Amino acid sequence: MVNATEMAKPFGKRPAKWLELPSTQLFLNELETVRKSDSLILTEEGRNGGTWMHEDVALEFARWLSPAFAIWCN
């Protein structure tokens, strides 16, 4: 699992905003089907809390964080 909260900080963004997007929901639904898992995102509250993502989800999240990274991936 990758700490998405820490990934997002340098970009001034929050994982919750990305998770609200309809395109994100479509992606997650498809990935859950392919991976046969619904444990792709973990959110912990509190002092040491944050949002953790499966590596496949984190890669898609990184594409949203950085258009330059998204282009590099293509």
CSV table of C-alpha atoms in Angstrom, one decimal:
chain,number,residue,atom,x,y,z
A,1,MET,CA,0.0,0.0,0.0
A,2,VAL,CA,1.1,3.5,-0.8
A,3,ASN,CA,0.5,6.6,1.3
A,4,ALA,CA,-1.6,8.8,-1.0
A,5,THR,CA,-1.9,11.5,1.6
A,6,GLU,CA,1.9,12.0,1.5
A,7,MET,CA,2.0,11.6,-2.3
A,8,ALA,CA,-0.5,14.5,-2.7
A,9,LYS,CA,1.1,17.0,-0.3
A,10,PRO,CA,3.7,18.4,-2.7
A,11,PHE,CA,0.9,19.1,-5.2
A,12,GLY,CA,-1.4,20.8,-2.8
A,13,LYS,CA,-4.1,18.2,-3.5
A,14,ARG,CA,-6.1,15.8,-1.4
A,15,PRO,CA,-6.9,12.1,-2.2
A,16,ALA,CA,-10.5,12.7,-1.1
A,17,LYS,CA,-11.1,15.1,-4.1
A,18,TRP,CA,-9.8,12.5,-6.6
A,19,LEU,CA,-11.9,9.7,-4.9
A,20,GLU,CA,-15.0,11.8,-5.5
A,21,LEU,CA,-14.6,12.0,-9.3
A,22,PRO,CA,-16.9,9.8,-11.4
A,23,SER,CA,-14.0,8.7,-13.5
A,24,THR,CA,-12.2,7.5,-10.4
A,25,GLN,CA,-15.2,5.5,-9.3
A,26,LEU,CA,-15.4,3.8,-12.7
A,27,PHE,CA,-11.7,3.0,-12.5
A,28,LEU,CA,-12.0,1.6,-9.0
A,29,ASN,CA,-15.0,-0.5,-9.8
A,30,GLU,CA,-13.2,-2.1,-12.8
A,31,LEU,CA,-10.1,-2.7,-10.8
A,32,GLU,CA,-12.1,-4.4,-8.0
A,33,THR,CA,-13.5,-6.7,-10.7
A,34,VAL,CA,-10.1,-7.5,-12.2
A,35,ARG,CA,-8.2,-7.8,-8.9
A,36,LYS,CA,-11.1,-9.6,-7.2
A,37,SER,CA,-10.6,-7.4,-4.2
A,38,ASP,CA,-12.4,-4.6,-2.6
A,39,SER,CA,-9.4,-3.6,-0.4
A,40,LEU,CA,-7.9,-1.1,-2.7
A,41,ILE,CA,-8.3,2.0,-0.5
A,42,LEU,CA,-7.7,2.2,3.2
A,43,THR,CA,-8.4,5.4,5.1
A,44,GLU,CA,-7.3,5.8,8.7
A,45,GLU,CA,-8.5,8.7,11.0
A,46,GLY,CA,-6.6,10.3,13.7
A,47,ARG,CA,-3.1,11.7,14.3
A,48,ASN,CA,-1.2,9.3,12.2
A,49,GLY,CA,-4.1,8.8,9.8
A,50,GLY,CA,-4.2,9.1,6.0
A,51,THR,CA,-5.3,7.5,2.8
A,52,TRP,CA,-3.5,4.4,1.6
A,53,MET,CA,-3.9,2.9,-1.9
A,54,HIS,CA,-3.0,-0.3,-3.6
A,55,GLU,CA,-0.1,0.3,-6.0
A,56,ASP,CA,-2.4,0.1,-9.1
A,57,VAL,CA,-4.6,2.8,-7.6
A,58,ALA,CA,-1.7,4.9,-6.6
A,59,LEU,CA,-0.3,4.9,-10.2
A,60,GLU,CA,-3.6,6.3,-11.5
A,61,PHE,CA,-3.8,8.8,-8.6
A,62,ALA,CA,-0.2,9.9,-9.6
A,63,ARG,CA,-1.4,10.6,-13.1
A,64,TRP,CA,-4.1,12.9,-11.7
A,65,LEU,CA,-1.6,14.6,-9.4
A,66,SER,CA,0.9,15.4,-12.2
A,67,PRO,CA,-0.1,15.9,-15.9
A,68,ALA,CA,3.6,15.7,-16.7
A,69,PHE,CA,3.7,12.3,-15.1
A,70,ALA,CA,0.6,11.2,-17.0
A,71,ILE,CA,2.2,12.2,-20.3
A,72,TRP,CA,5.4,10.4,-19.4
A,73,CYS,CA,3.3,7.2,-18.7
A,74,ASN,CA,1.8,7.4,-22.1
